[in-house]
XYZ file of C-alpha atoms in Angstrom:
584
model
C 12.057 -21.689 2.375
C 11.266 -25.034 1.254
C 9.334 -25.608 4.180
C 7.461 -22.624 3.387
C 6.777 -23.650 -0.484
C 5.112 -26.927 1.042
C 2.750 -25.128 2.775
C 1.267 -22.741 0.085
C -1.433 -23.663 -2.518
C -0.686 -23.776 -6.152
C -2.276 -23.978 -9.362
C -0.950 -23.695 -12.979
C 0.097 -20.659 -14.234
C -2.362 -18.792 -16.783
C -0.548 -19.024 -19.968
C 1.919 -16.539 -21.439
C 0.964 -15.056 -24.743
C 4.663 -14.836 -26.692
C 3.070 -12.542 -29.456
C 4.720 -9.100 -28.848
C 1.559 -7.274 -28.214
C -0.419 -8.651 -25.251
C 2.844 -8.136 -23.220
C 4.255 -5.011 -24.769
C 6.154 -4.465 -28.264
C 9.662 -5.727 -26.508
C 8.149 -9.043 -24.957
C 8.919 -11.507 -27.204
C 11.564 -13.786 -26.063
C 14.835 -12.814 -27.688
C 18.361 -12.780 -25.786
C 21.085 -10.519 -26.984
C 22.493 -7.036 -26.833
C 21.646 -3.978 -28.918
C 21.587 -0.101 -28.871
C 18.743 1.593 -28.657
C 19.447 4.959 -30.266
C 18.328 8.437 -29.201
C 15.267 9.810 -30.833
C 14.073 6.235 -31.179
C 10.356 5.765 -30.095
C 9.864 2.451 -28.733
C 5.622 2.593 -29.334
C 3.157 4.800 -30.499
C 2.488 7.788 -27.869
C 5.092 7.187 -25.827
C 7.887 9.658 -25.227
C 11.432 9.311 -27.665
C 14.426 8.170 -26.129
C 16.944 11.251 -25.261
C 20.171 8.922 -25.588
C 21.663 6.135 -26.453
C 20.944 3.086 -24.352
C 22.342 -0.438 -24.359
C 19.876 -3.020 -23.655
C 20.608 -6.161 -22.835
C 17.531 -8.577 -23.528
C 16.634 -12.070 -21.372
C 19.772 -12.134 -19.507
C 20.013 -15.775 -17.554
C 20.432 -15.527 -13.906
C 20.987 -19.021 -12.283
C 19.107 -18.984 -8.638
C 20.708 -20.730 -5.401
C 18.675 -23.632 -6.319
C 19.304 -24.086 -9.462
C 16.416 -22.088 -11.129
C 17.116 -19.746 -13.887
C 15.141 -16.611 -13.919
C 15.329 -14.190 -17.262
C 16.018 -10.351 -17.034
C 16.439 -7.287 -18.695
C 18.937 -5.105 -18.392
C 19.458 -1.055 -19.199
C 22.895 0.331 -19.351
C 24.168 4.069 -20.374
C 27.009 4.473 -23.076
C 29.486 4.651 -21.021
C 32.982 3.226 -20.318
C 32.415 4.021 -16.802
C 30.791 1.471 -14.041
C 27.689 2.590 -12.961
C 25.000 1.240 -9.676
C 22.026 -0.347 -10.785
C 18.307 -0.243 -10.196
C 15.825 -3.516 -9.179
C 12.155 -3.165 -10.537
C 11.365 -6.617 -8.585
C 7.654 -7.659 -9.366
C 5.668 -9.943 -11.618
C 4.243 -7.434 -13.683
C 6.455 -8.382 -16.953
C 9.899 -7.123 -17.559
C 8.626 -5.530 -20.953
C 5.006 -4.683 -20.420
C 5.429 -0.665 -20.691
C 3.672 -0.976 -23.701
C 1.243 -3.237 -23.249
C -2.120 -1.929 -23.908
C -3.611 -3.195 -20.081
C -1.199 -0.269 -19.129
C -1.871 1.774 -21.873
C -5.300 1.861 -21.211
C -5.141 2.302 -17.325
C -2.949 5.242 -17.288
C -5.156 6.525 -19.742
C -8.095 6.197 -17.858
C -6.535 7.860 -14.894
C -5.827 11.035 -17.107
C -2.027 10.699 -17.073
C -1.524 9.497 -20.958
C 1.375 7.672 -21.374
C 4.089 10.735 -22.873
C 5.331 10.787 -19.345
C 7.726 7.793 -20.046
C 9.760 5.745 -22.935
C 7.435 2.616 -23.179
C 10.541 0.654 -21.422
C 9.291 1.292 -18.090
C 8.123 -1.920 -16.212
C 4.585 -1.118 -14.639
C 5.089 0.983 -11.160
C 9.161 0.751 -11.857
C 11.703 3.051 -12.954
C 12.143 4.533 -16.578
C 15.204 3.224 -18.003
C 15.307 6.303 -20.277
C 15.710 8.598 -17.871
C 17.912 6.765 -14.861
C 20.080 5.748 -17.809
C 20.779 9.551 -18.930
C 21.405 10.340 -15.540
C 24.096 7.253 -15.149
C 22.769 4.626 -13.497
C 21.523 0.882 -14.761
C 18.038 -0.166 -14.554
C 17.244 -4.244 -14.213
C 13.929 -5.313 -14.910
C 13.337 -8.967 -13.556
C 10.889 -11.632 -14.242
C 10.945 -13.269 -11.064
C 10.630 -17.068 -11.133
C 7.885 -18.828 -12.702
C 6.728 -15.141 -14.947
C 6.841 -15.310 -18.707
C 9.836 -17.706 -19.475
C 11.518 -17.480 -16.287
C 11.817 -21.557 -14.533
C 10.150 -22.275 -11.181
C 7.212 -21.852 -9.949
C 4.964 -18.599 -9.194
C 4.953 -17.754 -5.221
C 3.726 -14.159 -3.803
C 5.351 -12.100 -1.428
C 7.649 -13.147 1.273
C 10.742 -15.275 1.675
C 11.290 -17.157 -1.466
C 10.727 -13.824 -3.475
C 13.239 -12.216 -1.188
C 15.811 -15.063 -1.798
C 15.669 -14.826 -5.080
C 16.175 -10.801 -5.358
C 18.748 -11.424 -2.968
C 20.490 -14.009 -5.857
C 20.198 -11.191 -8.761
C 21.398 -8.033 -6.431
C 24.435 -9.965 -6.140
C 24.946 -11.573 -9.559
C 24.447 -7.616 -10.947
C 26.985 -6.524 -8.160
C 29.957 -8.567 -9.407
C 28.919 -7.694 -13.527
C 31.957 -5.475 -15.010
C 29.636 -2.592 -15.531
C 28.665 -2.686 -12.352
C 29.943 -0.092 -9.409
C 28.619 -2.699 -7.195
C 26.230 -0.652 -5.874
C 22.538 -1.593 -6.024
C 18.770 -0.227 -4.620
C 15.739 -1.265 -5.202
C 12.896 1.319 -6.239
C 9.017 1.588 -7.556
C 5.461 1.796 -6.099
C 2.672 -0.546 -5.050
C 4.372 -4.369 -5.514
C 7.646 -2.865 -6.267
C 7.369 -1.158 -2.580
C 6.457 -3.913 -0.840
C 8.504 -6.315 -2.331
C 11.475 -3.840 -1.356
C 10.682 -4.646 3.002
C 11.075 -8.090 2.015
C 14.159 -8.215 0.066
C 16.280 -5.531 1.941
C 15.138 -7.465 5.380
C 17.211 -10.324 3.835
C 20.554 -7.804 4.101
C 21.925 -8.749 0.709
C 25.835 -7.363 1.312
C 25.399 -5.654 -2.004
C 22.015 -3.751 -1.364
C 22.852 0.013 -0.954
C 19.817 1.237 -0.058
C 16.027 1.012 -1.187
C 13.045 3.637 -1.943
C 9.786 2.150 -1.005
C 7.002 4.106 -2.256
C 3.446 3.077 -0.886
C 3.223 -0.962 -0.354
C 1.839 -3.121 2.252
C 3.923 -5.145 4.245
C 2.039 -8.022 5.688
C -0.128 -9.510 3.617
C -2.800 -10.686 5.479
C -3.761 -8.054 7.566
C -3.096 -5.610 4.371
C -4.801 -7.446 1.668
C -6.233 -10.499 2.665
C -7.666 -10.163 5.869
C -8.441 -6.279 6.630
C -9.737 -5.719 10.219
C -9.898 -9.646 10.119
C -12.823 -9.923 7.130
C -11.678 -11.999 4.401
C -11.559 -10.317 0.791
C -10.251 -12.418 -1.944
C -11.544 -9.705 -4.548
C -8.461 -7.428 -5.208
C -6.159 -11.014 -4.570
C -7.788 -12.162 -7.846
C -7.007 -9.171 -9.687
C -3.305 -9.254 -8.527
C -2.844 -13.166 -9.495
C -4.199 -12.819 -13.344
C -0.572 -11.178 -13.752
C 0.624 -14.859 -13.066
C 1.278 -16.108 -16.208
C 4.623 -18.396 -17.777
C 5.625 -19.728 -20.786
C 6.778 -22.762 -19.553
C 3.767 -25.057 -17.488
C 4.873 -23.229 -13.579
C 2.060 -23.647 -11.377
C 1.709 -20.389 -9.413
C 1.202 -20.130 -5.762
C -2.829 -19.176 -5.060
C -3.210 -17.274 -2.108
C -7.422 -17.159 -2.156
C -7.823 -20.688 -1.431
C -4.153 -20.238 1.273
C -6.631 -17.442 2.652
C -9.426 -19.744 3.113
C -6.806 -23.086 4.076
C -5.126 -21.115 6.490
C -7.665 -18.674 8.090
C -5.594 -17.230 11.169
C -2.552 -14.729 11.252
C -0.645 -17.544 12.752
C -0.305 -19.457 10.800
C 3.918 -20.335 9.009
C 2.860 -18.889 5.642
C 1.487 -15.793 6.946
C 3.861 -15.009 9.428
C 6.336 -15.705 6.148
C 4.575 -12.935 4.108
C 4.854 -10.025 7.177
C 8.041 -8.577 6.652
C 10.621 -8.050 9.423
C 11.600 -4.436 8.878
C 13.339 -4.110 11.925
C 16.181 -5.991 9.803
C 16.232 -2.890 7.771
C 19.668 -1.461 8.309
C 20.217 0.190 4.805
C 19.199 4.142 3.960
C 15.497 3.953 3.094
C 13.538 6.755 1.515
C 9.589 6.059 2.084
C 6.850 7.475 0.481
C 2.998 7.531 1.368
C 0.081 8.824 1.522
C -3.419 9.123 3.301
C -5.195 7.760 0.567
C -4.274 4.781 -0.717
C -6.614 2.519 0.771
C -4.484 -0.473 0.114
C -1.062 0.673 1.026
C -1.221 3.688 3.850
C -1.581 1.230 6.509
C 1.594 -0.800 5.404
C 3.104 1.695 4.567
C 3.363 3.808 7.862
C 3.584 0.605 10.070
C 6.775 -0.790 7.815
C 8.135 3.027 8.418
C 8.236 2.748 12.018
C 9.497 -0.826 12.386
C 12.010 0.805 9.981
C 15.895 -0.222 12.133
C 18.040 2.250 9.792
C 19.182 5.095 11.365
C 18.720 6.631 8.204
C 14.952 6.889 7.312
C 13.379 9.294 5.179
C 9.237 9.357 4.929
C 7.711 11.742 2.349
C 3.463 11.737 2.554
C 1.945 13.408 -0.740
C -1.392 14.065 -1.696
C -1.944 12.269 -4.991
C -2.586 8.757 -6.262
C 1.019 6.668 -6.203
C 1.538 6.422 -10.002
C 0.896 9.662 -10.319
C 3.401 11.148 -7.149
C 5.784 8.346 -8.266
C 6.432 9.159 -11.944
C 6.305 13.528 -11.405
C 9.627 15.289 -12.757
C 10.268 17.070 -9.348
C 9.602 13.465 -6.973
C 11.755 11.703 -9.870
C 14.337 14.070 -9.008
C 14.300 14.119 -5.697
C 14.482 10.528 -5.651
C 17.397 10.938 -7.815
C 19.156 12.916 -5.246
C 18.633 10.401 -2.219
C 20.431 7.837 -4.567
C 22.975 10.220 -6.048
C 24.099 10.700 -2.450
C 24.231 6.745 -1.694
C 25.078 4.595 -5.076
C 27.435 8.062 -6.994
C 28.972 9.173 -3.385
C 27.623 12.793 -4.139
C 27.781 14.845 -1.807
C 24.448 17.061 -2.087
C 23.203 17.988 1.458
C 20.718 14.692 1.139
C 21.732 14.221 4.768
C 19.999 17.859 5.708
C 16.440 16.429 4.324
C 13.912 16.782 7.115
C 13.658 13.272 8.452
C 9.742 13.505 8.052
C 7.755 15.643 5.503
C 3.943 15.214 6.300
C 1.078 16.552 4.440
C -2.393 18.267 6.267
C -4.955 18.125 3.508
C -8.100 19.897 4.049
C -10.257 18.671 0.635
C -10.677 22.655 -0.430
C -7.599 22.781 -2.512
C -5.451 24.433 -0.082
C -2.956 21.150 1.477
C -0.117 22.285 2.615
C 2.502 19.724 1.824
C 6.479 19.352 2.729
C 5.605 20.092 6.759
C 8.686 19.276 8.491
C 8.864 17.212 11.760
C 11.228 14.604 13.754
C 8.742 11.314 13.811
C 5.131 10.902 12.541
C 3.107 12.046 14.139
C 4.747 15.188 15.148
C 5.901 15.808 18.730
C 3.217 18.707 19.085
C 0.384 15.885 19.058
C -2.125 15.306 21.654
C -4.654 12.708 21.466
C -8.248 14.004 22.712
C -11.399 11.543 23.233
C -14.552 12.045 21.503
C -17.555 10.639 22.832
C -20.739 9.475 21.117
C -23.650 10.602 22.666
C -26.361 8.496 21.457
C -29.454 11.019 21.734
C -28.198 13.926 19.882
C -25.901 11.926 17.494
C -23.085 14.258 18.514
C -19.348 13.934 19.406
C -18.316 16.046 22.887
C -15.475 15.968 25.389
C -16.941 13.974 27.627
C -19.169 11.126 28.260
C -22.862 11.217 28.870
C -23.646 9.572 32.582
C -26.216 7.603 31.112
C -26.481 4.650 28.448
C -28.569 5.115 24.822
C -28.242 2.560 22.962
C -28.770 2.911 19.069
C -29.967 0.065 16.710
C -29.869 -0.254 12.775
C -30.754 -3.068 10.539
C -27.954 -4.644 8.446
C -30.775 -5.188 5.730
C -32.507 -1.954 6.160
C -31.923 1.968 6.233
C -30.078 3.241 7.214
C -27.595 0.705 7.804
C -25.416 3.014 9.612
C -25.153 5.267 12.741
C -23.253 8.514 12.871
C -22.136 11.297 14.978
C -20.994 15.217 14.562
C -19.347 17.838 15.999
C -18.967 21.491 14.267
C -15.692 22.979 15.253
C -15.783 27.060 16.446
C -12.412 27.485 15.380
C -9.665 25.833 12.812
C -7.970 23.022 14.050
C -5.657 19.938 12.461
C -5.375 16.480 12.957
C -2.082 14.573 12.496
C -1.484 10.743 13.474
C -3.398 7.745 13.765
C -6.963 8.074 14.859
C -9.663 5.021 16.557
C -12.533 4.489 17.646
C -13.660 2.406 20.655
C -16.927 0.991 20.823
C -19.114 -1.359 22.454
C -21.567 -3.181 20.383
C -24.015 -6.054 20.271
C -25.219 -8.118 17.689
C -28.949 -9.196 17.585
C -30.271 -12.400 15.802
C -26.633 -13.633 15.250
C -22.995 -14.184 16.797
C -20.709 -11.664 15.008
C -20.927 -8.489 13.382
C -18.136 -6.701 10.496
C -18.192 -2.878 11.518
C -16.739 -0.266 9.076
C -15.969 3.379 10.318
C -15.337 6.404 8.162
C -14.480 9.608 9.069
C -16.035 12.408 7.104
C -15.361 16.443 6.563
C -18.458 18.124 5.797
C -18.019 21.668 5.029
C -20.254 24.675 6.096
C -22.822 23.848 3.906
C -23.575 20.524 4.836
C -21.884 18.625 1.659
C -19.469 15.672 2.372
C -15.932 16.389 0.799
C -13.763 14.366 -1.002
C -10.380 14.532 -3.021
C -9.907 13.241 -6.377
C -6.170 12.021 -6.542
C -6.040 11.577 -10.098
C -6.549 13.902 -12.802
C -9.417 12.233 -14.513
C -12.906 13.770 -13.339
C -14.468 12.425 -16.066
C -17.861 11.022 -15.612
C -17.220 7.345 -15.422
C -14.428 8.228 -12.722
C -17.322 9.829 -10.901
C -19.475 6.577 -11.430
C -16.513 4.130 -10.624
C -15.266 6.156 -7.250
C -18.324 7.174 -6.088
C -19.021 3.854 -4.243
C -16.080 2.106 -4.910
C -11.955 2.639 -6.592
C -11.223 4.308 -3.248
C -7.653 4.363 -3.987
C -8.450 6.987 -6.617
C -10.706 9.516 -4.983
C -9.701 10.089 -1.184
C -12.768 10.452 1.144
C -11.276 10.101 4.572
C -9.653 8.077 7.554
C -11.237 4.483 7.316
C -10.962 1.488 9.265
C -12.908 -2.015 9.724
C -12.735 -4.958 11.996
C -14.426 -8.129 12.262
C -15.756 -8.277 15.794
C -15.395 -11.843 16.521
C -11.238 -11.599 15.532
C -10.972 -8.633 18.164
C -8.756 -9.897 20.247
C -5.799 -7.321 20.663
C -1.899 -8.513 20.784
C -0.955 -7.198 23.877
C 2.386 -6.947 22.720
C 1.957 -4.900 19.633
C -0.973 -2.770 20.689
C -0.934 0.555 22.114
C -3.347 3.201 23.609
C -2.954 5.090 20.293
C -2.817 1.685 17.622
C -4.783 -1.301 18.362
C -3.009 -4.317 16.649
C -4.655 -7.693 16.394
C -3.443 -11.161 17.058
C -6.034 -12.928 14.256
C -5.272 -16.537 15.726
C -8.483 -16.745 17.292
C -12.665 -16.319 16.464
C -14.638 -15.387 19.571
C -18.116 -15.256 18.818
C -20.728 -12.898 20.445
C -23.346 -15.040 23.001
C -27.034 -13.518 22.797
C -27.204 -10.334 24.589
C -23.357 -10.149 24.525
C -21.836 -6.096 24.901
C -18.214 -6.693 23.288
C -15.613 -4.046 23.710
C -14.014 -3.408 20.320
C -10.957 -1.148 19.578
C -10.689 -0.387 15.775
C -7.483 0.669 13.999
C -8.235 3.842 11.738
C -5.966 4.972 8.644
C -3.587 8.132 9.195
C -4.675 11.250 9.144
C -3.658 14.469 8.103
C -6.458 17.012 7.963
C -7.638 20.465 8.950
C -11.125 21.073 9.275
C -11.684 25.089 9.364
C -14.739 26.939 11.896
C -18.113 26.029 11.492
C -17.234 22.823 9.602
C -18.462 19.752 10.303
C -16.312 16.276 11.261
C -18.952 12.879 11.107
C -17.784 9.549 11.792
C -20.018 6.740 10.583
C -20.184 3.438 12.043
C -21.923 1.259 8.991
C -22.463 -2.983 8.529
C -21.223 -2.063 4.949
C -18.165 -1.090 3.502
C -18.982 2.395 2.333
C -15.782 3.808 0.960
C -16.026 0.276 -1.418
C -13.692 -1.122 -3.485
C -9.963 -0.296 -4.470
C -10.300 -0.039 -7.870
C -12.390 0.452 -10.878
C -13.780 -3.468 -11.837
C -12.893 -5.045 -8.655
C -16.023 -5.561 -6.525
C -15.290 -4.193 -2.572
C -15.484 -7.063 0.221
C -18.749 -8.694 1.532
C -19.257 -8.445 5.251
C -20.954 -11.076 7.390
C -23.956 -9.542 8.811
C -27.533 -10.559 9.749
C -30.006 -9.487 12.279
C -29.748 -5.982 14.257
C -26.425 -4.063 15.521
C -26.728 -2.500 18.482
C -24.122 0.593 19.314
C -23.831 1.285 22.819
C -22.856 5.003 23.955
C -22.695 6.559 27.556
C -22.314 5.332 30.984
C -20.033 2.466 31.268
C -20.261 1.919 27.711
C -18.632 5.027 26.688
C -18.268 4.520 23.065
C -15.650 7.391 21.200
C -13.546 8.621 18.628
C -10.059 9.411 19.317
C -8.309 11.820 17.359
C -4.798 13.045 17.101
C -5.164 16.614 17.478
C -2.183 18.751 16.377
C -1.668 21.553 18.990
């Protein structure tokens, strides 16, 4: 771990405004114990408390080396002991109410009645775990607010430090000794991190949609470097005390290949898993699904639950009936109930069809589904059409990267429903004119009868400047379809990791394209889940742009490395296709 710190980039801290507004109405720095009573509201348009809840404020918990992180801790009246959730994240311990939050959950078309105002962003409501017996602990990891140490991201030194509170709650005398670790988006991905490092007191966990290795996940998608969302991420950095906090845009530029010690420490190991783990994901979240699925596999528990939805995370996370459900799966491992949790379908998958008709809750054994076959597609370059097999002779189409279109596409219209389930790709072979490297983007589309391109909002707001912001960009708020990207001179496939179905990529290498060069690319699409009904229409787009854009509203999308003319090659012995999972 030290070893590790001495390899990663830091900078100080952005500074930690102690006012108790910036960072919520219960941020200011002041340890002690007190009862918040029922029918107290903790901030304007947030929901009243429904009992009595004893919160203990900037508890001091010493680390193995000596570093004293501060945390907050929500207990029930009771005299009995009780298990305890982990929001682990650097988000603030009592940012609920800060207005950042206030205002993005607003803009989403949620509000903010759902929860108490003590809920740490993407974490657990203390209000209602508390009422239903359990302990909530909301950290501030080392280095955040007034916490010591200094600020690092993801991977081992995060997962030591979890590892330090899980078991300093586990020996507290309210305490059952019974812990898990639950939330969304950080506070999932954190969870593959921390539960790999089997701390003996760590029950079980409840990932719901996070990445697990950050640089093919956030850094370096498909091998193109995108610092943009990074930056947004690191202006949560921010202590009260001078910590420098670990910068991983200028790692991502130090340390370009996957590699390389730091990286490897920020994939996490999930076949050390061992504990129950309830997963949730989606489709659409074009920052987590591919992290998501992949952690869910590597999964080594025995007992593994995956859930897919159809709606933005926040918004899946924080509903009544998943809150409840989530409820059970820990009722059944940190209370000892015994509620048939055993008896829940292993996998529940979701076929979407952008109409308004999913069908959620699906049962299978494994995702995909055993009833999968995986059918070729091939491009056929003169008529711009998908069929089942290849044309006998080469077309070769070109597009500028500074013209239009900057795109090629191809179609097939289906003559009867059918559904796709599992993990699509495309192969193609490609050539790059007037320079030595191309970044390729691929989108599937559903277009219905009518020729109009479908997509799904997954939040409630349709408002106007939702319709502006996801139009071209905040793809993690309107779904439009299986994507996937790849740099073509960081194609190089691990031959241990990759399959016929899932290309993975080693990244430790750049192999430039020579002039006239036809490379052989295999590119990893996002999971799908989709039915397409007769006489609609399925496109896939091969573009030098990203055209789904950015992941959310404000943060510009990535910008590709192109120049000169692309060249897609299609029939003969360059056979370009799509290969799709189709569910028979």
């Amino acid at each position: 771990m030290e070893k590790i710190t001495k390899q990663m980039v830091f900078k100080p801290a952005f500074d930690y405004i102690d006012d108790g507004h910036v960072h919520g109405v219960l941020s200011k720095f002041n340890p002690g114990t007190s009862v918040l009573k029922s029918g107290t509201q903790i901030a304007p348009g947030f929901k009243p408390l429904t009992t009595d809840i004893v919160h203990i404020k900037d508890v001091a918990v010493r680390m193995r080396d000596g570093i004293t992180i501060y945390t907050d801790v929500f207990l029930p009246v009771t005299d009995k002991k009780v298990p305890v959730l982990i929001a682990w994240s650097p988000y603030g311990k009592s940012a609920g109410t800060a207005p950042r939050y206030i205002d993005l959950f607003n803009m989403l078309g949620m509000g903010n009645t759902w929860n108490s105002g003590l809920t740490k962003f993407e974490g657990p409501d203390p209000a209602y775990w508390c009422a239903c017996g359990y302990a909530v602990c909301n950290p501030d990891p080392r280095g955040i607010a007034h916490s010591e140490g200094d600020i690092t991201m993801t991977g081992s030194q995060e997962a030591s430090d979890c590892y330090d509170l899980i078991e300093w709650l586990a020996i507290q005398d309210w305490c059952n000794g019974k812990t898990a670790l639950t939330g969304t988006s950080y506070l999932a991905f954190s969870q593959w991190f921390i539960a790999a490092a089997q701390p003996p007191h760590l029950t079980c966990i409840a990932p719901h949609e996070g990445l697990q290795d950050a640089y093919r996940d956030i850094c370096y998608v498909g091998g193109i470097p995108d610092p943009n969302f990074l930056n947004r991420l690191q202006v949560n950095h921010v202590s009260a005390s001078g910590a420098q906090r670990e910068d991983m845009i200028d790692e991502m530029y130090k340390y370009p290949f996957a590699d390389h010690e730091l990286w490897k420490d920020k994939c996490a190991d999930c076949s050390k898993i061992k504990i129950p783990t309830y997963v949730t994901a989606s489709y659409s979240n074009t920052l987590h699904t591919m992290g998501t699925f992949r952690a869910w596999h590597e999964i080594g528990s025995k007992e593994k639950w995956l859930r897919i939805h159809d709606s933005q995370e926040w918004l899946d996370y924080y509903d009544p009936a998943n809150t409840g459900e989530r409820r059970r799966f820990f009722d059944h491992y940190l209370l000892g109930k015994d509620n048939g949790w055993e008896n829940t379908p292993k996998v529940r998958y979701a076929l979407l069809d952008l109409e308004g008709h999913n069908r959620l809750g699906l049962p299978a054994d494994e995702f995909p589904a055993n009833n999968v076959e995986y059918k070729k597609y091939y491009m056929n370059g003169r008529s711009r059409t998908l069929q089942a097999v290849p044309e006998t002779t080469e077309t070769a189409i070109r597009y500028s990267v500074n013209g239009l279109p900057v795109r090629a596409s191809f179609q097939m219209t289906f003559d009867e429903d059918i559904s796709f389930l599992g993990y699509p790709k495309v192969k193609l072979f490609v050539e790059a004119e007037g320079y030595d490297d191309m970044d390729l983007f691929v989108w599937v589309q559903k277009i219905d009868c009518r020729g109009n391109v479908l997509t799904e909002f997954v939040v409630p707001n349709h408002g106007a400047a939702l319709q502006d912001f996801t139009q071209d960009g905040a793809s993690a708020l309107r779904y439009k379809g299986p994507h996937g990207r790849l740099r073509v001179s960081m194609r190089h496939l691990d031959e241990e990791k990759s399959t016929n179905i899932i290309p993975a990529y080693t990244f430790d290498r750049i192999e430039k394209l020579s002039k006239g060069e036809i490379a052989e690319v295999d590119i990893a699409l996002s999971p799908i889940g989709m039915t397409w009904y007769k006489s609609e229409t399925l496109r896939v787009m091969v573009s030098a742009k990203d055209e789904i854009g950015s992941i959310m509203p404000g943060t510009p999308g990535c910008t590709p490395d192109n120049k000169g003319i692309h060249i897609l090659h299609t029939g003969g012995k360059y056979a370009s296709y799509l290969q799709l999972p189709n569910l028979i």
